[in-house]
Amino acid sequence: MAGNTAQATQQPVKHFNLVRCVAVCLLTLIVLVGLAVLITWLVIRPKRLVYTLENGSLQHFNLNNNHINATFDFVLMAYNPNTKTSVYYDSMESVVSYKDQTLAFDTIDPFHQPHRDTARVESKLVAQNLALSPSTFKDLRGEKSSGEIEVDVHYKSRVRFKVGMWKSKHRTLKIVCPSVKLHFSWSRHFENVPCEVEL
């Protein structure tokens, strides 16, 4: 009887030791992973990519019977301030919209941006006989009479980051350049627009 009692008390002790060992191992693993991430961050010191719309122009603008024809030209300056990280833009598209209605879009050729580099990204977006809602047509016609229109320019890209020999998986980069003023008069200078980044 005494032998059975001793055996019964040993089994919970062994189970407790196993649980404690697993817990210690998991905690050690979490600490090591955290240290690795911290050290990597301290070495790389990642900085946010900076985008500025530095030029925008409008040609062949015509409104007729709730339809629009126009050509939009934009120059986006992309700055990579990182000293150890380069960026691969594997696909990129740009869209110009007016009050949530898409007017035109364009695709941009893939490119690679080294660290501490500024890239010039040009896009030409053509609206060809695009149907507009009556309210959008009315608002655009009113803005045209004022000498300028205000649009939003969006960029969407599939990017990868490279540090040394390591490359990240694809991520979606969204760039929004809001309230871009395009003038009908060539004498008026385009004002640079800082863009918002979502990654």
PDB file of C-alpha atoms in Angstrom:
ATOM      1  CA  MET A   1       0.000   0.000   0.000  1.00  0.00           C
ATOM      2  CA  ALA A   2       2.804   2.397   0.862  1.00  0.00           C
ATOM      3  CA  GLY A   3       4.568   1.645  -2.456  1.00  0.00           C
ATOM      4  CA  ASN A   4       1.463   2.620  -4.449  1.00  0.00           C
ATOM      5  CA  THR A   5       1.186   5.921  -2.561  1.00  0.00           C
ATOM      6  CA  ALA A   6       4.829   6.842  -3.343  1.00  0.00           C
ATOM      7  CA  GLN A   7       4.329   6.043  -7.036  1.00  0.00           C
ATOM      8  CA  ALA A   8       1.212   8.187  -7.177  1.00  0.00           C
ATOM      9  CA  THR A   9       3.036  11.204  -5.746  1.00  0.00           C
ATOM     10  CA  GLN A  10       6.008  10.849  -8.129  1.00  0.00           C
ATOM     11  CA  GLN A  11       3.950  11.076 -11.350  1.00  0.00           C
ATOM     12  CA  PRO A  12       2.579  14.624 -10.725  1.00  0.00           C
ATOM     13  CA  VAL A  13       6.108  15.780  -9.837  1.00  0.00           C
ATOM     14  CA  LYS A  14       7.497  14.447 -13.144  1.00  0.00           C
ATOM     15  CA  HIS A  15       4.620  16.044 -15.064  1.00  0.00           C
ATOM     16  CA  PHE A  16       5.258  19.374 -13.307  1.00  0.00           C
ATOM     17  CA  ASN A  17       8.985  19.222 -14.169  1.00  0.00           C
ATOM     18  CA  LEU A  18       8.186  18.546 -17.843  1.00  0.00           C
ATOM     19  CA  VAL A  19       5.776  21.504 -18.026  1.00  0.00           C
ATOM     20  CA  ARG A  20       8.336  23.772 -16.348  1.00  0.00           C
ATOM     21  CA  CYS A  21      11.064  22.639 -18.769  1.00  0.00           C
ATOM     22  CA  VAL A  22       8.858  23.345 -21.799  1.00  0.00           C
ATOM     23  CA  ALA A  23       7.905  26.770 -20.396  1.00  0.00           C
ATOM     24  CA  VAL A  24      11.558  27.694 -19.791  1.00  0.00           C
ATOM     25  CA  CYS A  25      12.504  26.577 -23.318  1.00  0.00           C
ATOM     26  CA  LEU A  26       9.689  28.643 -24.878  1.00  0.00           C
ATOM     27  CA  LEU A  27      10.604  31.701 -22.823  1.00  0.00           C
ATOM     28  CA  THR A  28      14.266  31.345 -23.815  1.00  0.00           C
ATOM     29  CA  LEU A  29      13.276  31.039 -27.494  1.00  0.00           C
ATOM     30  CA  ILE A  30      11.094  34.168 -27.296  1.00  0.00           C
ATOM     31  CA  VAL A  31      13.919  36.146 -25.666  1.00  0.00           C
ATOM     32  CA  LEU A  32      16.443  34.998 -28.301  1.00  0.00           C
ATOM     33  CA  VAL A  33      14.100  35.884 -31.180  1.00  0.00           C
ATOM     34  CA  GLY A  34      13.432  39.285 -29.596  1.00  0.00           C
ATOM     35  CA  LEU A  35      17.153  39.945 -29.228  1.00  0.00           C
ATOM     36  CA  ALA A  36      17.760  38.930 -32.859  1.00  0.00           C
ATOM     37  CA  VAL A  37      15.044  41.316 -34.078  1.00  0.00           C
ATOM     38  CA  LEU A  38      16.400  44.139 -31.900  1.00  0.00           C
ATOM     39  CA  ILE A  39      19.981  43.623 -33.070  1.00  0.00           C
ATOM     40  CA  THR A  40      18.844  43.478 -36.714  1.00  0.00           C
ATOM     41  CA  TRP A  41      16.868  46.697 -36.284  1.00  0.00           C
ATOM     42  CA  LEU A  42      19.811  48.453 -34.625  1.00  0.00           C
ATOM     43  CA  VAL A  43      22.154  47.395 -37.442  1.00  0.00           C
ATOM     44  CA  ILE A  44      19.812  48.255 -40.310  1.00  0.00           C
ATOM     45  CA  ARG A  45      18.052  51.265 -38.730  1.00  0.00           C
ATOM     46  CA  PRO A  46      15.156  51.222 -41.255  1.00  0.00           C
ATOM     47  CA  LYS A  47      13.799  54.611 -42.300  1.00  0.00           C
ATOM     48  CA  ARG A  48      10.554  55.455 -44.062  1.00  0.00           C
ATOM     49  CA  LEU A  49      10.669  55.912 -47.817  1.00  0.00           C
ATOM     50  CA  VAL A  50       9.910  59.485 -48.926  1.00  0.00           C
ATOM     51  CA  TYR A  51       7.797  60.411 -51.960  1.00  0.00           C
ATOM     52  CA  THR A  52       7.084  63.836 -53.423  1.00  0.00           C
ATOM     53  CA  LEU A  53       5.069  64.739 -56.504  1.00  0.00           C
ATOM     54  CA  GLU A  54       7.369  67.306 -58.097  1.00  0.00           C
ATOM     55  CA  ASN A  55       5.623  67.978 -61.368  1.00  0.00           C
ATOM     56  CA  GLY A  56       2.159  67.668 -62.816  1.00  0.00           C
ATOM     57  CA  SER A  57       0.644  68.943 -66.045  1.00  0.00           C
ATOM     58  CA  LEU A  58      -2.577  68.665 -68.008  1.00  0.00           C
ATOM     59  CA  GLN A  59      -3.012  68.660 -71.794  1.00  0.00           C
ATOM     60  CA  HIS A  60      -5.802  68.100 -74.332  1.00  0.00           C
ATOM     61  CA  PHE A  61      -8.443  68.704 -71.673  1.00  0.00           C
ATOM     62  CA  ASN A  62     -11.958  68.599 -73.089  1.00  0.00           C
ATOM     63  CA  LEU A  63     -15.397  68.145 -71.531  1.00  0.00           C
ATOM     64  CA  ASN A  64     -18.353  67.264 -73.737  1.00  0.00           C
ATOM     65  CA  ASN A  65     -21.705  65.574 -73.071  1.00  0.00           C
ATOM     66  CA  ASN A  66     -20.712  64.226 -69.648  1.00  0.00           C
ATOM     67  CA  HIS A  67     -17.457  62.792 -71.063  1.00  0.00           C
ATOM     68  CA  ILE A  68     -13.837  63.800 -70.544  1.00  0.00           C
ATOM     69  CA  ASN A  69     -10.712  63.625 -72.682  1.00  0.00           C
ATOM     70  CA  ALA A  70      -7.414  64.591 -71.070  1.00  0.00           C
ATOM     71  CA  THR A  71      -3.742  63.679 -70.703  1.00  0.00           C
ATOM     72  CA  PHE A  72      -2.129  63.872 -67.263  1.00  0.00           C
ATOM     73  CA  ASP A  73       1.657  63.886 -66.815  1.00  0.00           C
ATOM     74  CA  PHE A  74       3.238  63.431 -63.385  1.00  0.00           C
ATOM     75  CA  VAL A  75       6.754  63.141 -61.992  1.00  0.00           C
ATOM     76  CA  LEU A  76       7.111  61.363 -58.651  1.00  0.00           C
ATOM     77  CA  MET A  77      10.438  61.658 -56.825  1.00  0.00           C
ATOM     78  CA  ALA A  78      11.138  58.577 -54.685  1.00  0.00           C
ATOM     79  CA  TYR A  79      13.858  58.883 -52.037  1.00  0.00           C
ATOM     80  CA  ASN A  80      15.312  55.880 -50.199  1.00  0.00           C
ATOM     81  CA  PRO A  81      17.135  57.289 -47.123  1.00  0.00           C
ATOM     82  CA  ASN A  82      18.310  53.884 -45.875  1.00  0.00           C
ATOM     83  CA  THR A  83      22.031  53.132 -45.839  1.00  0.00           C
ATOM     84  CA  LYS A  84      21.765  49.345 -46.031  1.00  0.00           C
ATOM     85  CA  THR A  85      18.393  48.645 -47.661  1.00  0.00           C
ATOM     86  CA  SER A  86      17.572  48.754 -51.370  1.00  0.00           C
ATOM     87  CA  VAL A  87      14.082  48.466 -52.873  1.00  0.00           C
ATOM     88  CA  TYR A  88      12.783  46.427 -55.815  1.00  0.00           C
ATOM     89  CA  TYR A  89       9.638  47.857 -57.415  1.00  0.00           C
ATOM     90  CA  ASP A  90       8.463  44.728 -59.270  1.00  0.00           C
ATOM     91  CA  SER A  91       5.207  46.276 -60.486  1.00  0.00           C
ATOM     92  CA  MET A  92       3.711  49.736 -60.227  1.00  0.00           C
ATOM     93  CA  GLU A  93       0.614  51.535 -61.404  1.00  0.00           C
ATOM     94  CA  SER A  94      -0.611  55.098 -61.053  1.00  0.00           C
ATOM     95  CA  VAL A  95      -4.168  56.415 -60.935  1.00  0.00           C
ATOM     96  CA  VAL A  96      -5.552  59.947 -61.089  1.00  0.00           C
ATOM     97  CA  SER A  97      -8.948  60.494 -59.508  1.00  0.00           C
ATOM     98  CA  TYR A  98     -11.358  63.362 -59.026  1.00  0.00           C
ATOM     99  CA  LYS A  99     -13.717  63.182 -56.033  1.00  0.00           C
ATOM    100  CA  ASP A 100     -13.466  59.373 -55.847  1.00  0.00           C
ATOM    101  CA  GLN A 101     -13.994  58.857 -59.579  1.00  0.00           C
ATOM    102  CA  THR A 102     -11.055  57.377 -61.488  1.00  0.00           C
ATOM    103  CA  LEU A 103     -10.174  59.473 -64.517  1.00  0.00           C
ATOM    104  CA  ALA A 104      -7.139  57.611 -65.899  1.00  0.00           C
ATOM    105  CA  PHE A 105      -4.423  55.110 -65.013  1.00  0.00           C
ATOM    106  CA  ASP A 106      -0.974  54.047 -66.215  1.00  0.00           C
ATOM    107  CA  THR A 107       1.472  51.204 -65.571  1.00  0.00           C
ATOM    108  CA  ILE A 108       5.126  51.903 -64.776  1.00  0.00           C
ATOM    109  CA  ASP A 109       8.070  49.668 -65.685  1.00  0.00           C
ATOM    110  CA  PRO A 110       9.729  47.755 -62.810  1.00  0.00           C
ATOM    111  CA  PHE A 111      12.911  49.263 -61.379  1.00  0.00           C
ATOM    112  CA  HIS A 112      15.438  48.814 -58.585  1.00  0.00           C
ATOM    113  CA  GLN A 113      16.312  51.606 -56.166  1.00  0.00           C
ATOM    114  CA  PRO A 114      19.679  51.336 -54.342  1.00  0.00           C
ATOM    115  CA  HIS A 115      20.190  52.693 -50.840  1.00  0.00           C
ATOM    116  CA  ARG A 116      20.553  56.475 -50.420  1.00  0.00           C
ATOM    117  CA  ASP A 117      19.121  56.953 -53.907  1.00  0.00           C
ATOM    118  CA  THR A 118      16.546  59.259 -55.487  1.00  0.00           C
ATOM    119  CA  ALA A 119      14.511  57.846 -58.376  1.00  0.00           C
ATOM    120  CA  ARG A 120      12.466  59.841 -60.876  1.00  0.00           C
ATOM    121  CA  VAL A 121       9.193  58.059 -61.702  1.00  0.00           C
ATOM    122  CA  GLU A 122       7.313  59.433 -64.728  1.00  0.00           C
ATOM    123  CA  SER A 123       3.769  58.521 -65.671  1.00  0.00           C
ATOM    124  CA  LYS A 124       1.391  59.555 -68.472  1.00  0.00           C
ATOM    125  CA  LEU A 125      -2.278  58.897 -67.805  1.00  0.00           C
ATOM    126  CA  VAL A 126      -4.807  59.277 -70.601  1.00  0.00           C
ATOM    127  CA  ALA A 127      -8.557  59.720 -70.177  1.00  0.00           C
ATOM    128  CA  GLN A 128     -10.212  58.913 -73.486  1.00  0.00           C
ATOM    129  CA  ASN A 129     -13.917  59.653 -73.855  1.00  0.00           C
ATOM    130  CA  LEU A 130     -14.501  58.624 -70.234  1.00  0.00           C
ATOM    131  CA  ALA A 131     -18.093  58.850 -69.009  1.00  0.00           C
ATOM    132  CA  LEU A 132     -18.643  61.041 -65.950  1.00  0.00           C
ATOM    133  CA  SER A 133     -21.517  61.317 -63.538  1.00  0.00           C
ATOM    134  CA  PRO A 134     -23.564  64.489 -64.097  1.00  0.00           C
ATOM    135  CA  SER A 135     -22.384  65.965 -60.774  1.00  0.00           C
ATOM    136  CA  THR A 136     -18.700  65.236 -61.525  1.00  0.00           C
ATOM    137  CA  PHE A 137     -19.062  66.721 -65.010  1.00  0.00           C
ATOM    138  CA  LYS A 138     -20.624  69.876 -63.527  1.00  0.00           C
ATOM    139  CA  ASP A 139     -17.901  70.229 -60.862  1.00  0.00           C
ATOM    140  CA  LEU A 140     -15.073  69.724 -63.380  1.00  0.00           C
ATOM    141  CA  ARG A 141     -16.584  72.265 -65.730  1.00  0.00           C
ATOM    142  CA  GLY A 142     -16.802  74.755 -62.855  1.00  0.00           C
ATOM    143  CA  GLU A 143     -13.177  74.158 -61.838  1.00  0.00           C
ATOM    144  CA  LYS A 144     -12.020  74.512 -65.448  1.00  0.00           C
ATOM    145  CA  SER A 145     -13.534  77.987 -65.597  1.00  0.00           C
ATOM    146  CA  SER A 146     -11.473  78.898 -62.498  1.00  0.00           C
ATOM    147  CA  GLY A 147      -8.230  77.996 -64.304  1.00  0.00           C
ATOM    148  CA  GLU A 148      -7.255  74.874 -62.340  1.00  0.00           C
ATOM    149  CA  ILE A 149      -8.565  71.504 -61.192  1.00  0.00           C
ATOM    150  CA  GLU A 150      -7.705  69.590 -58.022  1.00  0.00           C
ATOM    151  CA  VAL A 151      -7.149  65.833 -58.250  1.00  0.00           C
ATOM    152  CA  ASP A 152      -5.673  63.006 -56.181  1.00  0.00           C
ATOM    153  CA  VAL A 153      -2.833  60.868 -57.523  1.00  0.00           C
ATOM    154  CA  HIS A 154      -2.361  57.307 -56.260  1.00  0.00           C
ATOM    155  CA  TYR A 155       0.455  54.819 -56.774  1.00  0.00           C
ATOM    156  CA  LYS A 156       0.330  51.127 -55.931  1.00  0.00           C
ATOM    157  CA  SER A 157       3.383  48.907 -56.128  1.00  0.00           C
ATOM    158  CA  ARG A 158       4.570  45.395 -55.267  1.00  0.00           C
ATOM    159  CA  VAL A 159       7.924  45.857 -53.558  1.00  0.00           C
ATOM    160  CA  ARG A 160      10.704  43.782 -52.013  1.00  0.00           C
ATOM    161  CA  PHE A 161      13.467  44.984 -49.728  1.00  0.00           C
ATOM    162  CA  LYS A 162      17.054  43.760 -49.910  1.00  0.00           C
ATOM    163  CA  VAL A 163      19.620  43.890 -47.108  1.00  0.00           C
ATOM    164  CA  GLY A 164      22.926  42.253 -48.014  1.00  0.00           C
ATOM    165  CA  MET A 165      22.028  38.884 -49.577  1.00  0.00           C
ATOM    166  CA  TRP A 166      18.592  38.729 -47.924  1.00  0.00           C
ATOM    167  CA  LYS A 167      15.418  39.707 -49.801  1.00  0.00           C
ATOM    168  CA  SER A 168      12.026  40.142 -48.202  1.00  0.00           C
ATOM    169  CA  LYS A 169       8.753  38.749 -49.478  1.00  0.00           C
ATOM    170  CA  HIS A 170       6.542  40.944 -51.640  1.00  0.00           C
ATOM    171  CA  ARG A 171       4.668  43.698 -49.863  1.00  0.00           C
ATOM    172  CA  THR A 172       2.079  46.151 -51.179  1.00  0.00           C
ATOM    173  CA  LEU A 173       3.178  49.788 -51.120  1.00  0.00           C
ATOM    174  CA  LYS A 174       0.512  52.475 -51.463  1.00  0.00           C
ATOM    175  CA  ILE A 175       1.390  56.123 -52.123  1.00  0.00           C
ATOM    176  CA  VAL A 176      -1.255  58.852 -51.997  1.00  0.00           C
ATOM    177  CA  CYS A 177      -0.594  62.393 -53.234  1.00  0.00           C
ATOM    178  CA  PRO A 178      -3.696  64.378 -52.201  1.00  0.00           C
ATOM    179  CA  SER A 179      -5.080  67.697 -53.425  1.00  0.00           C
ATOM    180  CA  VAL A 180      -2.844  68.056 -56.491  1.00  0.00           C
ATOM    181  CA  LYS A 181      -3.576  71.328 -58.295  1.00  0.00           C
ATOM    182  CA  LEU A 182      -3.216  71.262 -62.075  1.00  0.00           C
ATOM    183  CA  HIS A 183      -3.235  74.572 -63.916  1.00  0.00           C
ATOM    184  CA  PHE A 184      -4.549  75.266 -67.391  1.00  0.00           C
ATOM    185  CA  SER A 185      -2.121  78.156 -67.780  1.00  0.00           C
ATOM    186  CA  TRP A 186       1.542  77.303 -68.453  1.00  0.00           C
ATOM    187  CA  SER A 187       2.568  80.495 -66.657  1.00  0.00           C
ATOM    188  CA  ARG A 188       1.489  79.125 -63.282  1.00  0.00           C
ATOM    189  CA  HIS A 189       4.107  77.068 -61.438  1.00  0.00           C
ATOM    190  CA  PHE A 190       3.337  73.576 -60.114  1.00  0.00           C
ATOM    191  CA  GLU A 191       3.619  73.307 -56.337  1.00  0.00           C
ATOM    192  CA  ASN A 192       5.311  70.174 -54.943  1.00  0.00           C
ATOM    193  CA  VAL A 193       3.004  67.807 -53.072  1.00  0.00           C
ATOM    194  CA  PRO A 194       4.319  65.584 -50.228  1.00  0.00           C
ATOM    195  CA  CYS A 195       2.780  62.123 -50.480  1.00  0.00           C
ATOM    196  CA  GLU A 196       1.501  59.771 -47.800  1.00  0.00           C
ATOM    197  CA  VAL A 197       2.860  56.227 -47.601  1.00  0.00           C
ATOM    198  CA  GLU A 198       1.106  53.031 -46.500  1.00  0.00           C
ATOM    199  CA  LEU A 199       3.125  49.817 -46.343  1.00  0.00           C
TER     200      LEU A 199
END
